[in-house]
mmCIF file with all atom_site columns, C-alpha atoms in Angstrom:
data_model
loop_
_atom_site.group_PDB
_atom_site.id
_atom_site.type_symbol
_atom_site.label_atom_id
_atom_site.label_alt_id
_atom_site.label_comp_id
_atom_site.label_asym_id
_atom_site.label_entity_id
_atom_site.label_seq_id
_atom_site.pdbx_PDB_ins_code
_atom_site.Cartn_x
_atom_site.Cartn_y
_atom_site.Cartn_z
_atom_site.occupancy
_atom_site.B_iso_or_equiv
_atom_site.pdbx_formal_charge
_atom_site.auth_seq_id
_atom_site.auth_comp_id
_atom_site.auth_asym_id
_atom_site.auth_atom_id
_atom_site.pdbx_PDB_model_num
ATOM 1   C CA . UNK F 1 1   ? 159.548 48.853 153.756 1.00 36.00 ? 76  UNK F CA 1
ATOM 2   C CA . UNK F 1 2   ? 159.866 48.730 157.527 1.00 66.00 ? 77  UNK F CA 1
ATOM 3   C CA . UNK F 1 3   ? 162.661 49.471 159.942 1.00 87.00 ? 78  UNK F CA 1
ATOM 4   C CA . UNK F 1 4   ? 162.968 48.848 163.651 1.00 91.00 ? 79  UNK F CA 1
ATOM 5   C CA . UNK F 1 5   ? 164.280 51.114 166.370 1.00 94.00 ? 80  UNK F CA 1
ATOM 6   C CA . UNK F 1 6   ? 165.712 49.073 169.252 1.00 95.00 ? 81  UNK F CA 1
ATOM 7   C CA . UNK F 1 7   ? 164.172 50.030 172.575 1.00 96.00 ? 82  UNK F CA 1
ATOM 8   C CA . UNK F 1 8   ? 165.690 47.324 174.834 1.00 97.00 ? 83  UNK F CA 1
ATOM 9   C CA . UNK F 1 9   ? 168.566 45.198 173.554 1.00 97.00 ? 84  UNK F CA 1
ATOM 10  C CA . UNK F 1 10  ? 169.162 41.544 174.369 1.00 97.00 ? 85  UNK F CA 1
ATOM 11  C CA . UNK F 1 11  ? 171.684 42.305 177.133 1.00 98.00 ? 86  UNK F CA 1
ATOM 12  C CA . UNK F 1 12  ? 169.364 44.738 178.919 1.00 98.00 ? 87  UNK F CA 1
ATOM 13  C CA . UNK F 1 13  ? 166.443 42.299 178.695 1.00 98.00 ? 88  UNK F CA 1
ATOM 14  C CA . UNK F 1 14  ? 168.523 39.408 180.061 1.00 98.00 ? 89  UNK F CA 1
ATOM 15  C CA . UNK F 1 15  ? 169.778 41.522 182.969 1.00 98.00 ? 90  UNK F CA 1
ATOM 16  C CA . UNK F 1 16  ? 166.260 42.612 183.901 1.00 98.00 ? 91  UNK F CA 1
ATOM 17  C CA . UNK F 1 17  ? 164.842 39.067 183.613 1.00 98.00 ? 92  UNK F CA 1
ATOM 18  C CA . UNK F 1 18  ? 167.519 37.818 186.033 1.00 98.00 ? 93  UNK F CA 1
ATOM 19  C CA . UNK F 1 19  ? 166.558 40.532 188.534 1.00 98.00 ? 94  UNK F CA 1
ATOM 20  C CA . UNK F 1 20  ? 162.872 39.604 188.276 1.00 98.00 ? 95  UNK F CA 1
ATOM 21  C CA . UNK F 1 21  ? 163.658 35.898 188.769 1.00 98.00 ? 96  UNK F CA 1
ATOM 22  C CA . UNK F 1 22  ? 165.693 36.756 191.868 1.00 98.00 ? 97  UNK F CA 1
ATOM 23  C CA . UNK F 1 23  ? 162.883 38.948 193.269 1.00 98.00 ? 98  UNK F CA 1
ATOM 24  C CA . UNK F 1 24  ? 160.369 36.140 192.751 1.00 98.00 ? 99  UNK F CA 1
ATOM 25  C CA . UNK F 1 25  ? 162.655 33.611 194.423 1.00 98.00 ? 100 UNK F CA 1
ATOM 26  C CA . UNK F 1 26  ? 163.184 35.967 197.379 1.00 97.00 ? 101 UNK F CA 1
ATOM 27  C CA . UNK F 1 27  ? 159.394 36.115 197.762 1.00 97.00 ? 102 UNK F CA 1
ATOM 28  C CA . UNK F 1 28  ? 158.599 32.403 197.423 1.00 97.00 ? 103 UNK F CA 1
ATOM 29  C CA . UNK F 1 29  ? 161.834 30.634 198.383 1.00 95.00 ? 104 UNK F CA 1
ATOM 30  C CA . UNK F 1 30  ? 161.435 26.888 198.087 1.00 92.00 ? 105 UNK F CA 1
ATOM 31  C CA . UNK F 1 31  ? 157.611 26.944 198.002 1.00 96.00 ? 106 UNK F CA 1
ATOM 32  C CA . UNK F 1 32  ? 156.146 25.560 194.805 1.00 96.00 ? 107 UNK F CA 1
ATOM 33  C CA . UNK F 1 33  ? 154.975 28.259 192.399 1.00 97.00 ? 108 UNK F CA 1
ATOM 34  C CA . UNK F 1 34  ? 152.737 27.741 189.392 1.00 97.00 ? 109 UNK F CA 1
ATOM 35  C CA . UNK F 1 35  ? 153.792 30.130 186.634 1.00 97.00 ? 110 UNK F CA 1
ATOM 36  C CA . UNK F 1 36  ? 151.082 30.718 184.058 1.00 95.00 ? 111 UNK F CA 1
ATOM 37  C CA . UNK F 1 37  ? 152.461 31.865 180.723 1.00 95.00 ? 112 UNK F CA 1
ATOM 38  C CA . UNK F 1 38  ? 150.110 33.734 178.425 1.00 91.00 ? 113 UNK F CA 1
ATOM 39  C CA . UNK F 1 39  ? 150.575 32.559 174.873 1.00 88.00 ? 114 UNK F CA 1
ATOM 40  C CA . UNK F 1 40  ? 151.921 33.502 172.489 1.00 89.00 ? 115 UNK F CA 1
ATOM 41  C CA . UNK F 1 41  ? 153.576 36.783 173.458 1.00 91.00 ? 116 UNK F CA 1
ATOM 42  C CA . UNK F 1 42  ? 154.997 35.905 176.872 1.00 95.00 ? 117 UNK F CA 1
ATOM 43  C CA . UNK F 1 43  ? 156.636 32.592 175.923 1.00 95.00 ? 118 UNK F CA 1
ATOM 44  C CA . UNK F 1 44  ? 160.170 33.970 175.400 1.00 97.00 ? 119 UNK F CA 1
ATOM 45  C CA . UNK F 1 45  ? 159.971 35.973 178.632 1.00 98.00 ? 120 UNK F CA 1
ATOM 46  C CA . UNK F 1 46  ? 158.503 33.043 180.588 1.00 97.00 ? 121 UNK F CA 1
ATOM 47  C CA . UNK F 1 47  ? 161.190 30.612 179.403 1.00 97.00 ? 122 UNK F CA 1
ATOM 48  C CA . UNK F 1 48  ? 164.016 32.989 180.284 1.00 98.00 ? 123 UNK F CA 1
ATOM 49  C CA . UNK F 1 49  ? 162.414 33.895 183.611 1.00 98.00 ? 124 UNK F CA 1
ATOM 50  C CA . UNK F 1 50  ? 162.048 30.262 184.636 1.00 97.00 ? 125 UNK F CA 1
ATOM 51  C CA . UNK F 1 51  ? 165.565 29.377 183.451 1.00 97.00 ? 126 UNK F CA 1
ATOM 52  C CA . UNK F 1 52  ? 166.786 31.949 185.973 1.00 98.00 ? 127 UNK F CA 1
ATOM 53  C CA . UNK F 1 53  ? 164.334 31.062 188.765 1.00 97.00 ? 128 UNK F CA 1
ATOM 54  C CA . UNK F 1 54  ? 165.967 28.920 191.477 1.00 97.00 ? 129 UNK F CA 1
ATOM 55  C CA . UNK F 1 55  ? 162.827 27.703 193.248 1.00 96.00 ? 130 UNK F CA 1
ATOM 56  C CA . UNK F 1 56  ? 160.312 24.917 192.766 1.00 96.00 ? 131 UNK F CA 1
ATOM 57  C CA . UNK F 1 57  ? 158.350 25.876 189.663 1.00 96.00 ? 132 UNK F CA 1
ATOM 58  C CA . UNK F 1 58  ? 155.571 24.442 187.539 1.00 95.00 ? 133 UNK F CA 1
ATOM 59  C CA . UNK F 1 59  ? 154.425 25.940 184.291 1.00 94.00 ? 134 UNK F CA 1
ATOM 60  C CA . UNK F 1 60  ? 150.940 26.212 182.824 1.00 93.00 ? 135 UNK F CA 1
ATOM 61  C CA . UNK F 1 61  ? 149.810 27.954 179.659 1.00 92.00 ? 136 UNK F CA 1
ATOM 62  C CA . UNK F 1 62  ? 146.834 30.116 178.778 1.00 89.00 ? 137 UNK F CA 1
ATOM 63  C CA . UNK F 1 63  ? 146.112 31.528 175.380 1.00 84.00 ? 138 UNK F CA 1
ATOM 64  C CA . UNK F 1 64  ? 144.312 34.839 175.361 1.00 76.00 ? 139 UNK F CA 1
ATOM 65  C CA . UNK F 1 65  ? 143.992 37.442 172.669 1.00 69.00 ? 140 UNK F CA 1
ATOM 66  C CA . UNK F 1 66  ? 142.597 40.918 172.286 1.00 62.00 ? 141 UNK F CA 1
ATOM 67  C CA . UNK F 1 67  ? 144.659 42.439 169.468 1.00 53.00 ? 142 UNK F CA 1
ATOM 68  C CA . UNK F 1 68  ? 144.235 42.561 165.733 1.00 51.00 ? 143 UNK F CA 1
ATOM 69  C CA . UNK F 1 69  ? 147.136 44.325 164.007 1.00 51.00 ? 144 UNK F CA 1
ATOM 70  C CA . UNK F 1 70  ? 148.202 47.288 166.134 1.00 52.00 ? 145 UNK F CA 1
ATOM 71  C CA . UNK F 1 71  ? 144.830 47.877 167.805 1.00 57.00 ? 146 UNK F CA 1
ATOM 72  C CA . UNK F 1 72  ? 143.091 46.151 170.681 1.00 55.00 ? 147 UNK F CA 1
ATOM 73  C CA . UNK F 1 73  ? 139.676 44.798 169.812 1.00 54.00 ? 148 UNK F CA 1
ATOM 74  C CA . UNK F 1 74  ? 138.425 45.294 173.363 1.00 61.00 ? 149 UNK F CA 1
ATOM 75  C CA . UNK F 1 75  ? 137.192 41.684 173.325 1.00 66.00 ? 150 UNK F CA 1
ATOM 76  C CA . UNK F 1 76  ? 139.131 39.097 175.347 1.00 67.00 ? 151 UNK F CA 1
ATOM 77  C CA . UNK F 1 77  ? 139.222 35.610 173.878 1.00 67.00 ? 152 UNK F CA 1
ATOM 78  C CA . UNK F 1 78  ? 140.358 32.635 175.966 1.00 67.00 ? 153 UNK F CA 1
ATOM 79  C CA . UNK F 1 79  ? 141.550 29.960 173.539 1.00 61.00 ? 154 UNK F CA 1
ATOM 80  C CA . UNK F 1 80  ? 143.381 27.614 175.926 1.00 58.00 ? 155 UNK F CA 1
ATOM 81  C CA . UNK F 1 81  ? 142.416 27.133 179.553 1.00 68.00 ? 156 UNK F CA 1
ATOM 82  C CA . UNK F 1 82  ? 143.789 25.392 182.645 1.00 81.00 ? 157 UNK F CA 1
ATOM 83  C CA . UNK F 1 83  ? 142.122 23.250 185.268 1.00 80.00 ? 158 UNK F CA 1
ATOM 84  C CA . UNK F 1 84  ? 141.254 24.329 188.809 1.00 85.00 ? 159 UNK F CA 1
ATOM 85  C CA . UNK F 1 85  ? 143.072 21.390 190.421 1.00 87.00 ? 160 UNK F CA 1
ATOM 86  C CA . UNK F 1 86  ? 146.370 22.708 189.017 1.00 87.00 ? 161 UNK F CA 1
ATOM 87  C CA . UNK F 1 87  ? 145.799 26.097 190.682 1.00 93.00 ? 162 UNK F CA 1
ATOM 88  C CA . UNK F 1 88  ? 143.727 25.692 193.844 1.00 95.00 ? 163 UNK F CA 1
ATOM 89  C CA . UNK F 1 89  ? 145.718 26.376 197.009 1.00 96.00 ? 164 UNK F CA 1
ATOM 90  C CA . UNK F 1 90  ? 148.946 27.105 195.085 1.00 96.00 ? 165 UNK F CA 1
ATOM 91  C CA . UNK F 1 91  ? 151.104 30.197 194.754 1.00 97.00 ? 166 UNK F CA 1
ATOM 92  C CA . UNK F 1 92  ? 150.418 31.480 191.240 1.00 97.00 ? 167 UNK F CA 1
ATOM 93  C CA . UNK F 1 93  ? 152.233 34.037 189.098 1.00 97.00 ? 168 UNK F CA 1
ATOM 94  C CA . UNK F 1 94  ? 150.726 35.098 185.778 1.00 96.00 ? 169 UNK F CA 1
ATOM 95  C CA . UNK F 1 95  ? 153.460 35.902 183.251 1.00 97.00 ? 170 UNK F CA 1
ATOM 96  C CA . UNK F 1 96  ? 152.414 38.531 180.711 1.00 95.00 ? 171 UNK F CA 1
ATOM 97  C CA . UNK F 1 97  ? 154.323 40.072 177.827 1.00 95.00 ? 172 UNK F CA 1
ATOM 98  C CA . UNK F 1 98  ? 152.760 43.543 178.055 1.00 94.00 ? 173 UNK F CA 1
ATOM 99  C CA . UNK F 1 99  ? 150.065 45.248 180.091 1.00 92.00 ? 174 UNK F CA 1
ATOM 100 C CA . UNK F 1 100 ? 148.450 48.264 178.473 1.00 90.00 ? 175 UNK F CA 1
ATOM 101 C CA . UNK F 1 101 ? 144.713 48.924 178.957 1.00 89.00 ? 176 UNK F CA 1
ATOM 102 C CA . UNK F 1 102 ? 144.557 46.257 181.654 1.00 90.00 ? 177 UNK F CA 1
ATOM 103 C CA . UNK F 1 103 ? 141.471 44.516 180.239 1.00 88.00 ? 178 UNK F CA 1
ATOM 104 C CA . UNK F 1 104 ? 143.249 41.224 179.506 1.00 86.00 ? 179 UNK F CA 1
ATOM 105 C CA . UNK F 1 105 ? 145.011 41.232 182.855 1.00 89.00 ? 180 UNK F CA 1
ATOM 106 C CA . UNK F 1 106 ? 141.783 41.980 184.742 1.00 90.00 ? 181 UNK F CA 1
ATOM 107 C CA . UNK F 1 107 ? 140.100 39.114 182.872 1.00 89.00 ? 182 UNK F CA 1
ATOM 108 C CA . UNK F 1 108 ? 142.957 36.734 183.728 1.00 90.00 ? 183 UNK F CA 1
ATOM 109 C CA . UNK F 1 109 ? 143.085 37.893 187.334 1.00 92.00 ? 184 UNK F CA 1
ATOM 110 C CA . UNK F 1 110 ? 139.382 37.124 187.780 1.00 92.00 ? 185 UNK F CA 1
ATOM 111 C CA . UNK F 1 111 ? 139.622 33.829 185.871 1.00 90.00 ? 186 UNK F CA 1
ATOM 112 C CA . UNK F 1 112 ? 142.520 32.575 188.023 1.00 93.00 ? 187 UNK F CA 1
ATOM 113 C CA . UNK F 1 113 ? 141.110 34.000 191.281 1.00 94.00 ? 188 UNK F CA 1
ATOM 114 C CA . UNK F 1 114 ? 137.979 31.900 190.751 1.00 93.00 ? 189 UNK F CA 1
ATOM 115 C CA . UNK F 1 115 ? 140.245 28.826 190.993 1.00 93.00 ? 190 UNK F CA 1
ATOM 116 C CA . UNK F 1 116 ? 141.184 29.812 194.564 1.00 96.00 ? 191 UNK F CA 1
ATOM 117 C CA . UNK F 1 117 ? 144.982 30.043 194.474 1.00 97.00 ? 192 UNK F CA 1
ATOM 118 C CA . UNK F 1 118 ? 146.803 30.618 197.785 1.00 97.00 ? 193 UNK F CA 1
ATOM 119 C CA . UNK F 1 119 ? 148.354 33.757 196.274 1.00 97.00 ? 194 UNK F CA 1
ATOM 120 C CA . UNK F 1 120 ? 148.102 35.408 192.882 1.00 97.00 ? 195 UNK F CA 1
ATOM 121 C CA . UNK F 1 121 ? 150.573 37.884 191.454 1.00 97.00 ? 196 UNK F CA 1
ATOM 122 C CA . UNK F 1 122 ? 151.379 39.241 188.029 1.00 96.00 ? 197 UNK F CA 1
ATOM 123 C CA . UNK F 1 123 ? 154.779 39.545 186.382 1.00 97.00 ? 198 UNK F CA 1
ATOM 124 C CA . UNK F 1 124 ? 154.948 41.426 183.101 1.00 97.00 ? 199 UNK F CA 1
ATOM 125 C CA . UNK F 1 125 ? 157.852 42.178 180.837 1.00 97.00 ? 200 UNK F CA 1
ATOM 126 C CA . UNK F 1 126 ? 156.444 45.544 179.730 1.00 97.00 ? 201 UNK F CA 1
ATOM 127 C CA . UNK F 1 127 ? 154.069 47.884 181.515 1.00 95.00 ? 202 UNK F CA 1
ATOM 128 C CA . UNK F 1 128 ? 152.400 50.542 179.389 1.00 94.00 ? 203 UNK F CA 1
ATOM 129 C CA . UNK F 1 129 ? 150.899 52.507 182.315 1.00 91.00 ? 204 UNK F CA 1
ATOM 130 C CA . UNK F 1 130 ? 149.898 55.445 180.120 1.00 89.00 ? 205 UNK F CA 1
ATOM 131 C CA . UNK F 1 131 ? 147.269 53.288 178.350 1.00 83.00 ? 206 UNK F CA 1
ATOM 132 C CA . UNK F 1 132 ? 145.713 51.812 181.526 1.00 90.00 ? 207 UNK F CA 1
ATOM 133 C CA . UNK F 1 133 ? 141.921 52.098 181.707 1.00 91.00 ? 208 UNK F CA 1
ATOM 134 C CA . UNK F 1 134 ? 141.335 49.299 184.231 1.00 90.00 ? 209 UNK F CA 1
ATOM 135 C CA . UNK F 1 135 ? 142.538 49.703 187.823 1.00 89.00 ? 210 UNK F CA 1
ATOM 136 C CA . UNK F 1 136 ? 145.022 46.838 187.856 1.00 90.00 ? 211 UNK F CA 1
ATOM 137 C CA . UNK F 1 137 ? 148.792 46.821 188.124 1.00 90.00 ? 212 UNK F CA 1
ATOM 138 C CA . UNK F 1 138 ? 151.359 44.042 187.793 1.00 94.00 ? 213 UNK F CA 1
ATOM 139 C CA . UNK F 1 139 ? 153.222 43.062 190.956 1.00 94.00 ? 214 UNK F CA 1
ATOM 140 C CA . UNK F 1 140 ? 156.492 42.707 189.033 1.00 97.00 ? 215 UNK F CA 1
ATOM 141 C CA . UNK F 1 141 ? 157.410 44.668 185.937 1.00 96.00 ? 216 UNK F CA 1
ATOM 142 C CA . UNK F 1 142 ? 160.423 44.485 183.644 1.00 97.00 ? 217 UNK F CA 1
ATOM 143 C CA . UNK F 1 143 ? 160.198 47.860 181.948 1.00 97.00 ? 218 UNK F CA 1
ATOM 144 C CA . UNK F 1 144 ? 157.729 50.733 181.807 1.00 95.00 ? 219 UNK F CA 1
ATOM 145 C CA . UNK F 1 145 ? 157.151 51.847 178.208 1.00 95.00 ? 220 UNK F CA 1
ATOM 146 C CA . UNK F 1 146 ? 155.492 54.841 176.599 1.00 92.00 ? 221 UNK F CA 1
ATOM 147 C CA . UNK F 1 147 ? 152.576 54.546 174.212 1.00 90.00 ? 222 UNK F CA 1
ATOM 148 C CA . UNK F 1 148 ? 154.564 52.755 171.507 1.00 90.00 ? 223 UNK F CA 1
ATOM 149 C CA . UNK F 1 149 ? 153.735 49.708 169.443 1.00 90.00 ? 224 UNK F CA 1
ATOM 150 C CA . UNK F 1 150 ? 156.536 47.322 170.373 1.00 94.00 ? 225 UNK F CA 1
ATOM 151 C CA . UNK F 1 151 ? 157.695 44.105 168.747 1.00 95.00 ? 226 UNK F CA 1
ATOM 152 C CA . UNK F 1 152 ? 160.264 41.402 169.357 1.00 96.00 ? 227 UNK F CA 1
ATOM 153 C CA . UNK F 1 153 ? 161.113 39.017 172.197 1.00 97.00 ? 228 UNK F CA 1
ATOM 154 C CA . UNK F 1 154 ? 157.679 37.420 171.804 1.00 95.00 ? 229 UNK F CA 1
ATOM 155 C CA . UNK F 1 155 ? 155.709 40.529 170.898 1.00 95.00 ? 230 UNK F CA 1
ATOM 156 C CA . UNK F 1 156 ? 154.327 40.557 167.389 1.00 91.00 ? 231 UNK F CA 1
ATOM 157 C CA . UNK F 1 157 ? 152.756 42.561 164.628 1.00 90.00 ? 232 UNK F CA 1
ATOM 158 C CA . UNK F 1 158 ? 150.314 40.248 162.841 1.00 88.00 ? 233 UNK F CA 1
ATOM 159 C CA . UNK F 1 159 ? 152.321 37.215 164.057 1.00 88.00 ? 234 UNK F CA 1
ATOM 160 C CA . UNK F 1 160 ? 155.644 38.554 162.719 1.00 91.00 ? 235 UNK F CA 1
ATOM 161 C CA . UNK F 1 161 ? 158.775 39.722 164.572 1.00 94.00 ? 236 UNK F CA 1
ATOM 162 C CA . UNK F 1 162 ? 158.296 37.524 167.693 1.00 94.00 ? 237 UNK F CA 1
ATOM 163 C CA . UNK F 1 163 ? 161.702 35.934 167.117 1.00 95.00 ? 238 UNK F CA 1
ATOM 164 C CA . UNK F 1 164 ? 163.712 39.150 167.430 1.00 95.00 ? 239 UNK F CA 1
ATOM 165 C CA . UNK F 1 165 ? 166.123 38.921 170.407 1.00 96.00 ? 240 UNK F CA 1
ATOM 166 C CA . UNK F 1 166 ? 165.383 42.531 171.377 1.00 97.00 ? 241 UNK F CA 1
ATOM 167 C CA . UNK F 1 167 ? 162.330 44.744 171.871 1.00 97.00 ? 242 UNK F CA 1
ATOM 168 C CA . UNK F 1 168 ? 161.894 47.402 169.246 1.00 96.00 ? 243 UNK F CA 1
ATOM 169 C CA . UNK F 1 169 ? 159.487 49.888 167.794 1.00 94.00 ? 244 UNK F CA 1
ATOM 170 C CA . UNK F 1 170 ? 158.317 49.238 164.276 1.00 83.00 ? 245 UNK F CA 1
ATOM 171 C CA . UNK F 1 171 ? 158.765 52.336 162.130 1.00 80.00 ? 246 UNK F CA 1
ATOM 172 C CA . UNK F 1 172 ? 156.993 52.529 158.800 1.00 70.00 ? 247 UNK F CA 1
ATOM 173 C CA . UNK F 1 173 ? 159.025 54.087 156.027 1.00 60.00 ? 248 UNK F CA 1
ATOM 174 C CA . UNK F 1 174 ? 157.601 55.678 152.938 1.00 56.00 ? 249 UNK F CA 1
ATOM 175 C CA . UNK F 1 175 ? 158.257 54.162 149.567 1.00 55.00 ? 250 UNK F CA 1
ATOM 176 C CA . UNK F 1 176 ? 160.087 56.535 147.280 1.00 53.00 ? 251 UNK F CA 1
ATOM 177 C CA . UNK F 1 177 ? 158.679 56.619 143.775 1.00 52.00 ? 252 UNK F CA 1
ATOM 178 C CA . UNK F 1 178 ? 160.994 57.159 140.889 1.00 51.00 ? 253 UNK F CA 1
#
């Protein structure tokens, strides 16, 4: 049996996403921005962010993975890529669900930088600074979180719980034997 402790409710997430969208618009104005959503975890965040973004936006998708269960494998896998002509000379913002060790973000930063964007920034919903082992930080961050395994609003545990409208911490409960 599992229970979930709510860390950030739907209202708090929506408020913070609106602030991030406004900050991004203040930076880029009417210039076209290519937002790159990392699948699968960042899709809810990316959709809400872009619904609140007032500027000229295009969306691309990358699929990267480094987790199995609750642990990172340390190996970055790129399963869906994008083409250089969609990125070169453009303002680009990578949208991530969570940054912890920084390995995935460093990989993505290098991968996109090689495509020669005009600018490249990172916007993450959650920033787990305490786990960082790579010297990389997101430009925009929704919430800083402690070393917790979080689920919901796109974040999963073995592909479950993504559809929760809030971000929570999965708590394992012991089975009581009779």
